[in-house]
mmCIF file of C-alpha atoms in Angstrom:
data_model
loop_
_atom_site.group_PDB
_atom_site.id
_atom_site.type_symbol
_atom_site.label_atom_id
_atom_site.label_comp_id
_atom_site.label_asym_id
_atom_site.label_seq_id
_atom_site.Cartn_x
_atom_site.Cartn_y
_atom_site.Cartn_z
ATOM 1 C CA MET S 6 -26.397 90.373 99.758
ATOM 2 C CA ILE S 7 -29.031 88.711 101.747
ATOM 3 C CA ASN S 8 -26.955 86.530 104.159
ATOM 4 C CA LYS S 9 -29.056 83.454 105.026
ATOM 5 C CA ALA S 10 -26.877 82.564 107.765
ATOM 6 C CA PHE S 11 -27.616 85.811 109.366
ATOM 7 C CA TRP S 12 -31.388 85.053 109.359
ATOM 8 C CA LYS S 13 -31.083 81.663 110.702
ATOM 9 C CA ASN S 14 -33.001 81.381 114.018
ATOM 10 C CA LYS S 15 -33.286 85.033 114.152
ATOM 11 C CA ASN S 16 -36.298 86.295 116.263
ATOM 12 C CA VAL S 17 -38.142 88.879 114.089
ATOM 13 C CA PHE S 18 -41.334 90.680 114.869
ATOM 14 C CA ILE S 19 -43.592 91.930 112.226
ATOM 15 C CA THR S 20 -46.614 94.293 112.394
ATOM 16 C CA GLY S 21 -49.130 94.103 109.659
ATOM 17 C CA HIS S 22 -48.139 90.360 108.634
ATOM 18 C CA THR S 23 -51.227 89.226 107.369
ATOM 19 C CA GLY S 24 -51.316 91.876 104.502
ATOM 20 C CA PHE S 25 -49.827 91.606 101.077
ATOM 21 C CA LYS S 26 -46.282 92.859 101.639
ATOM 22 C CA GLY S 27 -46.463 91.291 105.218
ATOM 23 C CA SER S 28 -47.333 87.826 103.814
ATOM 24 C CA TRP S 29 -44.350 87.951 100.951
ATOM 25 C CA LEU S 30 -41.901 89.118 103.954
ATOM 26 C CA CYS S 31 -43.039 86.263 106.089
ATOM 27 C CA LEU S 32 -42.631 83.626 103.305
ATOM 28 C CA TRP S 33 -39.192 85.024 102.528
ATOM 29 C CA LEU S 34 -38.021 85.063 106.053
ATOM 30 C CA HIS S 35 -39.440 81.544 106.743
ATOM 31 C CA SER S 36 -37.279 80.473 103.569
ATOM 32 C CA LEU S 37 -34.156 81.845 105.412
ATOM 33 C CA GLY S 38 -34.918 79.971 108.764
ATOM 34 C CA ALA S 39 -36.039 83.089 110.727
ATOM 35 C CA ASN S 40 -38.361 82.617 113.962
ATOM 36 C CA ILE S 41 -41.403 84.876 113.100
ATOM 37 C CA THR S 42 -44.012 86.339 115.303
ATOM 38 C CA GLY S 43 -46.674 88.483 113.447
ATOM 39 C CA PHE S 44 -49.048 91.202 115.157
ATOM 40 C CA SER S 45 -51.865 92.390 112.997
ATOM 41 C CA LEU S 46 -55.457 92.601 112.376
ATOM 42 C CA PRO S 47 -57.109 89.666 110.518
ATOM 43 C CA PRO S 48 -56.224 89.560 106.888
ATOM 44 C CA PRO S 49 -57.808 92.669 105.187
ATOM 45 C CA THR S 50 -59.172 90.932 101.991
ATOM 46 C CA ASN S 51 -60.764 87.560 100.999
ATOM 47 C CA PRO S 52 -59.242 85.932 99.233
ATOM 48 C CA SER S 53 -55.720 86.897 100.877
ATOM 49 C CA LEU S 54 -52.330 85.759 100.298
ATOM 50 C CA PHE S 55 -52.003 85.010 103.999
ATOM 51 C CA GLN S 56 -54.741 82.486 104.010
ATOM 52 C CA LEU S 57 -53.800 81.116 100.340
ATOM 53 C CA CYS S 58 -50.415 80.342 101.458
ATOM 54 C CA GLY S 59 -51.269 79.006 104.984
ATOM 55 C CA ILE S 60 -48.874 81.488 106.620
ATOM 56 C CA ASP S 61 -50.335 80.990 109.951
ATOM 57 C CA SER S 62 -48.906 77.363 109.877
ATOM 58 C CA PHE S 63 -45.166 78.551 110.304
ATOM 59 C CA VAL S 64 -45.796 82.032 111.959
ATOM 60 C CA ARG S 65 -46.630 82.666 115.481
ATOM 61 C CA SER S 66 -49.621 85.020 114.695
ATOM 62 C CA ILE S 67 -51.115 87.444 117.134
ATOM 63 C CA ILE S 68 -54.502 89.142 116.079
ATOM 64 C CA GLY S 69 -54.043 92.630 117.449
ATOM 65 C CA ASP S 70 -54.638 96.272 116.572
ATOM 66 C CA VAL S 71 -51.542 98.656 116.680
ATOM 67 C CA ARG S 72 -53.861 101.293 118.235
ATOM 68 C CA SER S 73 -53.943 99.148 121.371
ATOM 69 C CA LYS S 74 -50.596 100.153 123.103
ATOM 70 C CA ARG S 75 -50.871 97.570 125.825
ATOM 71 C CA SER S 76 -51.363 94.658 123.577
ATOM 72 C CA LEU S 77 -48.681 95.587 121.247
ATOM 73 C CA GLN S 78 -46.203 96.026 123.961
ATOM 74 C CA GLU S 79 -47.170 92.442 125.463
ATOM 75 C CA ALA S 80 -46.723 90.768 122.143
ATOM 76 C CA LEU S 81 -43.333 92.429 121.368
ATOM 77 C CA VAL S 82 -42.145 91.408 124.835
ATOM 78 C CA GLN S 83 -43.133 87.751 124.309
ATOM 79 C CA ALA S 84 -41.839 87.490 120.771
ATOM 80 C CA GLN S 85 -38.290 88.617 122.121
ATOM 81 C CA PRO S 86 -37.130 89.926 118.767
ATOM 82 C CA GLU S 87 -33.829 91.114 117.484
ATOM 83 C CA ILE S 88 -35.339 92.663 114.531
ATOM 84 C CA VAL S 89 -38.651 94.586 114.368
ATOM 85 C CA ILE S 90 -40.345 95.596 110.891
ATOM 86 C CA HIS S 91 -43.385 97.920 111.219
ATOM 87 C CA MET S 92 -45.754 97.260 108.393
ATOM 88 C CA ALA S 93 -48.989 97.740 109.781
ATOM 89 C CA ALA S 94 -50.994 100.531 108.165
ATOM 90 C CA GLN S 95 -54.112 101.932 106.455
ATOM 91 C CA PRO S 96 -52.515 101.652 102.995
ATOM 92 C CA LEU S 97 -54.994 103.010 100.678
ATOM 93 C CA VAL S 98 -55.221 106.657 99.283
ATOM 94 C CA ARG S 99 -58.723 106.618 98.496
ATOM 95 C CA ALA S 100 -59.826 104.980 101.607
ATOM 96 C CA SER S 101 -58.054 107.570 103.474
ATOM 97 C CA TYR S 102 -60.608 110.234 102.107
ATOM 98 C CA ASP S 103 -63.556 108.103 103.452
ATOM 99 C CA ILE S 104 -61.877 107.196 107.017
ATOM 100 C CA PRO S 105 -59.300 109.982 107.601
ATOM 101 C CA CYS S 106 -59.244 109.724 111.443
ATOM 102 C CA ASP S 107 -58.763 105.899 111.427
ATOM 103 C CA THR S 108 -55.867 106.489 108.905
ATOM 104 C CA TYR S 109 -54.076 108.954 111.151
ATOM 105 C CA GLU S 110 -54.838 106.879 114.184
ATOM 106 C CA ILE S 111 -53.499 103.729 112.633
ATOM 107 C CA ASN S 112 -50.496 105.245 110.764
ATOM 108 C CA VAL S 113 -49.347 107.894 112.998
ATOM 109 C CA MET S 114 -50.304 106.509 116.482
ATOM 110 C CA GLY S 115 -49.451 103.001 115.434
ATOM 111 C CA THR S 116 -46.016 104.125 114.779
ATOM 112 C CA VAL S 117 -45.865 105.694 118.206
ATOM 113 C CA ASN S 118 -47.254 102.879 119.827
ATOM 114 C CA LEU S 119 -44.666 100.507 118.176
ATOM 115 C CA LEU S 120 -41.613 102.621 118.870
ATOM 116 C CA GLU S 121 -42.797 103.084 122.453
ATOM 117 C CA ALA S 122 -43.134 99.368 122.783
ATOM 118 C CA VAL S 123 -39.450 98.983 121.594
ATOM 119 C CA ARG S 124 -38.358 101.748 123.921
ATOM 120 C CA LEU S 125 -39.843 100.146 127.012
ATOM 121 C CA ALA S 126 -38.625 96.691 125.857
ATOM 122 C CA THR S 127 -34.974 97.701 125.577
ATOM 123 C CA ARG S 128 -35.241 99.405 129.037
ATOM 124 C CA ASN S 129 -36.335 96.003 130.366
ATOM 125 C CA GLY S 130 -33.583 93.932 128.788
ATOM 126 C CA ILE S 131 -35.023 92.804 125.370
ATOM 127 C CA GLY S 132 -32.191 92.812 122.861
ATOM 128 C CA VAL S 133 -33.855 94.645 120.134
ATOM 129 C CA LYS S 134 -31.101 95.543 117.629
ATOM 130 C CA ALA S 135 -32.930 96.885 114.435
ATOM 131 C CA VAL S 136 -36.015 98.606 113.742
ATOM 132 C CA ILE S 137 -37.594 99.421 110.341
ATOM 133 C CA ASN S 138 -40.567 101.518 109.717
ATOM 134 C CA VAL S 139 -42.111 100.858 106.430
ATOM 135 C CA THR S 140 -43.497 104.072 104.969
ATOM 136 C CA THR S 141 -44.164 105.018 101.121
ATOM 137 C CA ASP S 142 -42.664 107.135 98.429
ATOM 138 C CA LYS S 143 -46.111 109.197 98.883
ATOM 139 C CA CYS S 144 -44.259 110.662 102.139
ATOM 140 C CA TYR S 145 -42.722 113.489 100.129
ATOM 141 C CA GLU S 146 -44.259 116.960 99.224
ATOM 142 C CA ASN S 147 -45.038 116.302 95.768
ATOM 143 C CA LYS S 148 -44.256 118.877 93.516
ATOM 144 C CA GLU S 149 -44.878 116.978 90.330
ATOM 145 C CA TRP S 150 -40.961 117.022 89.515
ATOM 146 C CA ALA S 151 -39.471 115.290 86.303
ATOM 147 C CA TRP S 152 -36.810 113.936 88.759
ATOM 148 C CA GLY S 153 -36.895 111.599 91.754
ATOM 149 C CA TYR S 154 -37.400 112.661 95.377
ATOM 150 C CA ARG S 155 -34.258 112.037 97.531
ATOM 151 C CA GLU S 156 -34.298 111.098 101.307
ATOM 152 C CA GLU S 157 -33.490 114.866 102.579
ATOM 153 C CA ASP S 158 -36.307 116.310 100.363
ATOM 154 C CA VAL S 159 -39.366 117.777 102.083
ATOM 155 C CA LEU S 160 -41.987 115.694 103.837
ATOM 156 C CA GLY S 161 -45.654 116.361 103.157
ATOM 157 C CA GLY S 162 -48.304 114.334 101.432
ATOM 158 C CA TYR S 163 -51.678 115.987 99.952
ATOM 159 C CA ASP S 164 -54.311 113.287 100.871
ATOM 160 C CA PRO S 165 -54.737 111.875 104.428
ATOM 161 C CA TYR S 166 -52.924 108.640 103.738
ATOM 162 C CA SER S 167 -49.670 110.257 102.255
ATOM 163 C CA ASN S 168 -49.648 113.197 104.943
ATOM 164 C CA SER S 169 -49.979 110.416 107.725
ATOM 165 C CA LYS S 170 -46.970 108.450 106.474
ATOM 166 C CA ALA S 171 -45.065 111.744 106.440
ATOM 167 C CA CYS S 172 -46.119 112.112 109.928
ATOM 168 C CA SER S 173 -45.040 108.608 110.669
ATOM 169 C CA GLU S 174 -41.583 109.588 109.350
ATOM 170 C CA LEU S 175 -41.375 112.476 111.692
ATOM 171 C CA VAL S 176 -42.190 110.202 114.624
ATOM 172 C CA THR S 177 -39.510 107.859 113.604
ATOM 173 C CA MET S 178 -37.035 110.832 113.379
ATOM 174 C CA SER S 179 -38.137 112.072 116.868
ATOM 175 C CA TYR S 180 -37.819 108.611 118.588
ATOM 176 C CA ARG S 181 -34.367 108.086 116.945
ATOM 177 C CA ASN S 182 -33.009 111.341 118.005
ATOM 178 C CA SER S 183 -34.661 111.262 121.553
ATOM 179 C CA PHE S 184 -34.046 107.793 122.626
ATOM 180 C CA PHE S 185 -31.955 105.811 120.213
ATOM 181 C CA HIS S 186 -29.519 108.543 118.674
ATOM 182 C CA PRO S 187 -27.064 107.018 116.188
ATOM 183 C CA ASP S 188 -24.255 108.826 118.131
ATOM 184 C CA ASP S 189 -24.938 106.630 121.184
ATOM 185 C CA PHE S 190 -25.377 103.476 119.405
ATOM 186 C CA SER S 191 -22.638 101.852 121.175
ATOM 187 C CA ALA S 192 -24.528 102.336 124.449
ATOM 188 C CA HIS S 193 -28.116 101.360 123.361
ATOM 189 C CA GLY S 194 -27.263 99.121 120.512
ATOM 190 C CA VAL S 195 -30.639 100.084 118.427
ATOM 191 C CA GLY S 196 -30.607 101.048 114.846
ATOM 192 C CA ILE S 197 -33.783 102.717 113.611
ATOM 193 C CA ALA S 198 -34.607 103.322 110.021
ATOM 194 C CA SER S 199 -37.453 104.260 107.656
ATOM 195 C CA ALA S 200 -37.898 102.679 104.400
ATOM 196 C CA ARG S 201 -39.809 104.370 101.509
ATOM 197 C CA ALA S 202 -40.848 102.100 98.653
ATOM 198 C CA GLY S 203 -42.582 102.866 95.301
ATOM 199 C CA ASN S 204 -45.928 101.419 93.918
ATOM 200 C CA VAL S 205 -45.533 97.669 94.977
ATOM 201 C CA ILE S 206 -47.027 95.053 92.793
ATOM 202 C CA GLY S 207 -47.100 91.258 92.569
ATOM 203 C CA GLY S 208 -49.206 88.303 92.872
ATOM 204 C CA GLY S 209 -51.530 87.881 95.784
ATOM 205 C CA ASP S 210 -52.748 91.545 96.191
ATOM 206 C CA TRP S 211 -56.514 91.586 96.503
ATOM 207 C CA ALA S 212 -56.832 95.313 97.896
ATOM 208 C CA THR S 213 -59.571 97.500 96.537
ATOM 209 C CA ASP S 214 -58.934 100.548 94.440
ATOM 210 C CA ARG S 215 -55.354 99.516 93.382
ATOM 211 C CA LEU S 216 -54.466 98.913 89.762
ATOM 212 C CA ILE S 217 -53.208 95.344 89.824
ATOM 213 C CA PRO S 218 -55.835 93.843 92.145
ATOM 214 C CA ASP S 219 -58.512 95.630 90.165
ATOM 215 C CA PHE S 220 -57.263 94.154 86.688
ATOM 216 C CA ILE S 221 -57.131 90.740 88.360
ATOM 217 C CA ARG S 222 -60.714 90.845 89.469
ATOM 218 C CA ALA S 223 -61.887 92.037 86.079
ATOM 219 C CA LEU S 224 -60.066 89.360 84.331
ATOM 220 C CA LEU S 225 -61.348 86.576 86.576
ATOM 221 C CA GLY S 226 -64.865 88.205 86.392
ATOM 222 C CA GLY S 227 -64.910 88.441 82.749
ATOM 223 C CA THR S 228 -65.388 92.242 82.827
ATOM 224 C CA LYS S 229 -63.266 95.290 81.621
ATOM 225 C CA LEU S 230 -61.064 96.922 83.792
ATOM 226 C CA LYS S 231 -61.868 100.769 84.452
ATOM 227 C CA ILE S 232 -59.011 103.075 84.787
ATOM 228 C CA ARG S 233 -59.496 106.656 86.063
ATOM 229 C CA ASN S 234 -56.179 108.297 85.691
ATOM 230 C CA PRO S 235 -54.365 106.730 82.702
ATOM 231 C CA GLY S 236 -51.811 109.381 82.435
ATOM 232 C CA ALA S 237 -50.435 108.900 86.037
ATOM 233 C CA ILE S 238 -46.915 107.884 86.300
ATOM 234 C CA ARG S 239 -45.958 105.802 89.256
ATOM 235 C CA PRO S 240 -42.485 104.037 90.251
ATOM 236 C CA TRP S 241 -43.793 100.383 89.876
ATOM 237 C CA GLN S 242 -41.868 97.452 91.378
ATOM 238 C CA HIS S 243 -42.191 93.984 92.367
ATOM 239 C CA VAL S 244 -43.015 93.348 95.805
ATOM 240 C CA LEU S 245 -39.751 91.554 96.439
ATOM 241 C CA GLU S 246 -37.678 94.459 95.508
ATOM 242 C CA PRO S 247 -38.335 96.581 98.587
ATOM 243 C CA ILE S 248 -38.522 93.563 100.903
ATOM 244 C CA GLY S 249 -35.049 92.753 99.719
ATOM 245 C CA GLY S 250 -34.072 96.067 100.752
ATOM 246 C CA TYR S 251 -35.716 95.883 104.045
ATOM 247 C CA LEU S 252 -33.885 92.537 104.886
ATOM 248 C CA LEU S 253 -30.384 93.900 103.603
ATOM 249 C CA LEU S 254 -31.200 97.252 105.702
ATOM 250 C CA ALA S 255 -31.879 95.269 108.790
ATOM 251 C CA GLN S 256 -28.694 93.240 108.300
ATOM 252 C CA LYS S 257 -26.732 96.514 108.129
ATOM 253 C CA LEU S 258 -28.497 98.003 111.230
ATOM 254 C CA CYS S 259 -27.581 95.116 113.439
ATOM 255 C CA VAL S 260 -24.072 95.681 112.585
ATOM 256 C CA ASP S 261 -23.725 99.366 112.415
ATOM 257 C CA GLY S 262 -26.640 101.126 113.544
ATOM 258 C CA LYS S 263 -24.995 104.309 113.774
ATOM 259 C CA ARG S 264 -24.269 104.664 110.303
ATOM 260 C CA PHE S 265 -27.481 103.287 108.757
ATOM 261 C CA SER S 266 -30.073 104.614 110.952
ATOM 262 C CA GLN S 267 -31.593 106.942 108.316
ATOM 263 C CA SER S 268 -34.277 107.073 105.685
ATOM 264 C CA TRP S 269 -33.891 105.040 102.716
ATOM 265 C CA ASN S 270 -35.652 105.002 99.371
ATOM 266 C CA PHE S 271 -36.204 101.572 97.594
ATOM 267 C CA GLY S 272 -37.649 102.085 94.030
ATOM 268 C CA PRO S 273 -37.273 100.944 90.509
ATOM 269 C CA ASN S 274 -34.915 102.028 87.609
ATOM 270 C CA ASP S 275 -36.082 105.084 85.920
ATOM 271 C CA GLN S 276 -37.426 103.414 82.887
ATOM 272 C CA ASP S 277 -39.940 101.501 84.985
ATOM 273 C CA ALA S 278 -41.762 104.681 85.883
ATOM 274 C CA GLN S 279 -44.572 104.030 83.655
ATOM 275 C CA THR S 280 -48.220 105.354 83.183
ATOM 276 C CA VAL S 281 -51.354 103.492 84.339
ATOM 277 C CA GLU S 282 -52.259 103.006 80.576
ATOM 278 C CA TRP S 283 -48.939 101.527 79.666
ATOM 279 C CA ILE S 284 -49.254 98.942 82.412
ATOM 280 C CA VAL S 285 -52.683 97.884 81.641
ATOM 281 C CA ASN S 286 -51.794 97.754 77.932
ATOM 282 C CA LYS S 287 -49.046 95.345 78.780
ATOM 283 C CA LEU S 288 -50.925 93.215 81.136
ATOM 284 C CA CYS S 289 -53.714 92.850 78.404
ATOM 285 C CA ALA S 290 -51.060 91.736 75.783
ATOM 286 C CA LYS S 291 -49.451 89.217 78.175
ATOM 287 C CA TRP S 292 -52.832 87.708 79.246
ATOM 288 C CA GLY S 293 -54.433 87.772 75.890
ATOM 289 C CA GLU S 294 -57.957 86.548 75.372
ATOM 290 C CA ASN S 295 -60.930 88.484 77.364
ATOM 291 C CA ALA S 296 -58.350 91.055 78.713
ATOM 292 C CA ALA S 297 -59.618 94.564 78.184
ATOM 293 C CA PHE S 298 -59.939 97.997 79.810
ATOM 294 C CA GLU S 299 -61.859 101.352 79.432
ATOM 295 C CA ILE S 300 -61.070 104.764 80.699
ATOM 296 C CA VAL S 301 -63.506 105.996 83.310
ATOM 297 C CA PRO S 302 -62.400 109.555 84.441
ATOM 298 C CA ASP S 303 -63.143 110.257 88.096
ATOM 299 C CA ALA S 304 -62.034 113.559 89.401
ATOM 300 C CA LYS S 305 -63.811 113.135 92.837
ATOM 301 C CA TRP S 306 -60.471 112.895 94.817
ATOM 302 C CA HIS S 307 -56.916 114.509 94.143
ATOM 303 C CA GLU S 308 -54.437 112.012 92.720
ATOM 304 C CA ALA S 309 -50.667 112.636 92.069
ATOM 305 C CA HIS S 310 -49.825 112.822 88.488
ATOM 306 C CA TYR S 311 -45.988 112.106 88.654
ATOM 307 C CA LEU S 312 -44.123 110.384 91.356
ATOM 308 C CA LYS S 313 -40.380 109.040 91.090
ATOM 309 C CA LEU S 314 -37.819 108.058 93.685
ATOM 310 C CA ASP S 315 -33.989 108.705 93.732
ATOM 311 C CA CYS S 316 -32.548 105.632 95.256
ATOM 312 C CA SER S 317 -28.860 106.531 94.891
ATOM 313 C CA LYS S 318 -28.336 106.489 98.444
ATOM 314 C CA ALA S 319 -29.641 102.702 98.851
ATOM 315 C CA ARG S 320 -27.469 101.701 95.778
ATOM 316 C CA GLY S 321 -24.313 103.441 96.980
ATOM 317 C CA GLU S 322 -24.343 102.891 100.723
ATOM 318 C CA LEU S 323 -26.211 99.539 101.024
ATOM 319 C CA GLY S 324 -25.318 98.112 97.685
ATOM 320 C CA TRP S 325 -29.052 97.514 96.753
ATOM 321 C CA ASN S 326 -30.331 97.408 93.319
ATOM 322 C CA PRO S 327 -33.431 96.483 91.722
ATOM 323 C CA LYS S 328 -33.296 93.144 89.902
ATOM 324 C CA TRP S 329 -36.453 92.578 87.878
ATOM 325 C CA ASN S 330 -37.448 95.043 85.411
ATOM 326 C CA LEU S 331 -41.365 96.016 84.825
ATOM 327 C CA ASP S 332 -41.663 93.607 82.003
ATOM 328 C CA GLN S 333 -40.265 90.742 84.223
ATOM 329 C CA THR S 334 -42.666 91.904 87.053
ATOM 330 C CA LEU S 335 -45.652 91.879 84.975
ATOM 331 C CA ASP S 336 -44.770 88.300 83.698
ATOM 332 C CA ARG S 337 -44.597 86.910 87.255
ATOM 333 C CA ILE S 338 -48.007 88.608 88.100
ATOM 334 C CA VAL S 339 -49.639 86.784 85.204
ATOM 335 C CA ASP S 340 -48.012 83.387 86.080
ATOM 336 C CA TRP S 341 -49.326 83.907 89.601
ATOM 337 C CA THR S 342 -52.734 84.760 88.567
ATOM 338 C CA ARG S 343 -53.024 81.679 86.302
ATOM 339 C CA ALA S 344 -51.811 79.374 88.991
ATOM 340 C CA TYR S 345 -54.465 80.938 91.318
ATOM 341 C CA GLN S 346 -57.140 80.433 88.482
ATOM 342 C CA GLN S 347 -56.036 76.874 88.098
ATOM 343 C CA GLU S 348 -55.960 76.005 91.771
ATOM 344 C CA LYS S 349 -52.331 75.246 91.984
ATOM 345 C CA ASP S 350 -50.015 75.374 94.998
ATOM 346 C CA LEU S 351 -49.643 79.062 95.529
ATOM 347 C CA ARG S 352 -47.099 78.956 98.553
ATOM 348 C CA ALA S 353 -44.685 76.727 96.468
ATOM 349 C CA LEU S 354 -45.034 79.265 93.501
ATOM 350 C CA CYS S 355 -44.308 82.259 95.877
ATOM 351 C CA LEU S 356 -41.359 80.435 97.083
ATOM 352 C CA THR S 357 -40.120 79.565 93.678
ATOM 353 C CA GLN S 358 -40.225 83.249 92.735
ATOM 354 C CA ILE S 359 -38.394 84.211 95.903
ATOM 355 C CA GLU S 360 -35.623 81.766 95.055
ATOM 356 C CA GLU S 361 -35.533 82.886 91.570
ATOM 357 C CA TYR S 362 -35.150 86.512 92.952
ATOM 358 C CA GLY S 363 -32.652 85.444 95.232
ATOM 359 C CA LYS S 364 -30.221 83.658 92.861
ATOM 360 C CA GLU S 365 -28.375 86.879 92.267
ATOM 361 C CA ASP S 366 -26.921 88.894 95.082
ATOM 362 C CA ILE S 367 -28.790 92.174 95.729
ATOM 363 C CA GLY S 368 -26.104 94.730 94.671
#
């Protein structure tokens, strides 16, 4: 379970805190009483969840680029963190075809810079206890299997984004083996893990070329959503599902870094791996009037057809289980969007959803 007493006054350093997932993580950590320092570029979209929820009012926010090694090192030392969660990334598959060099620089060298900052900080007496590198389900070599990928399956990635995240995983393994080996945990005291989540969705995502944000923009703009790959199957999950996994993993790393310094999958139940068209039909039915879509095939870039995660290890060893099914997740996205449309207090709504999610123990 997520232990509120554990997080009370805990110093947490987050890269990418101005993004969609980073903003939800900041909201949850703030509700637990943590001291949060964020290091990130400005919010990547306008509007953004970060701005709409006024997250800079309770987070020590440092605007910086993970490609700047010195700035990142200085920020981490100033934060004096016990827990580091690395989320900064170029997170979009289609954008990675347009800016492949930037994608590799951010996703690979950004990870190197973050882990090097941790290495130097610990050598200088900063008491980092847990580091989590957040990657993606797309880091696996996708063979379009009908079964889920397990943590020991081969890494790969067809497009620059997916491949860069596989590289980020390899960087994490190398730093863990070279400088923070689990067998030497009693000496260095630092647990390092990577977390691979599925297709994360939820209120407040405004990214381009992603299904839910594109649907929301179409709804609010009174246009039809255009979908290019209706039969593609993805492991959809509410953003709070993997974030709950990260928090639980961080707790475990701080206690037994030797055991939990591994890679971990956080994905939905099998029945929630659904097609793009299934998702859109459900959302249209839930929204009602003026919700519509059309299929506009676009074969310009390769996209995976089928992708699924096996989360048996997280279930068995962390005691983590997904709590909201896909139908419940879509309900909460619709609720959030209507609240945005009606100019309601979005921070309060996000905190309410976090509270609802946290009513049951994870596991």
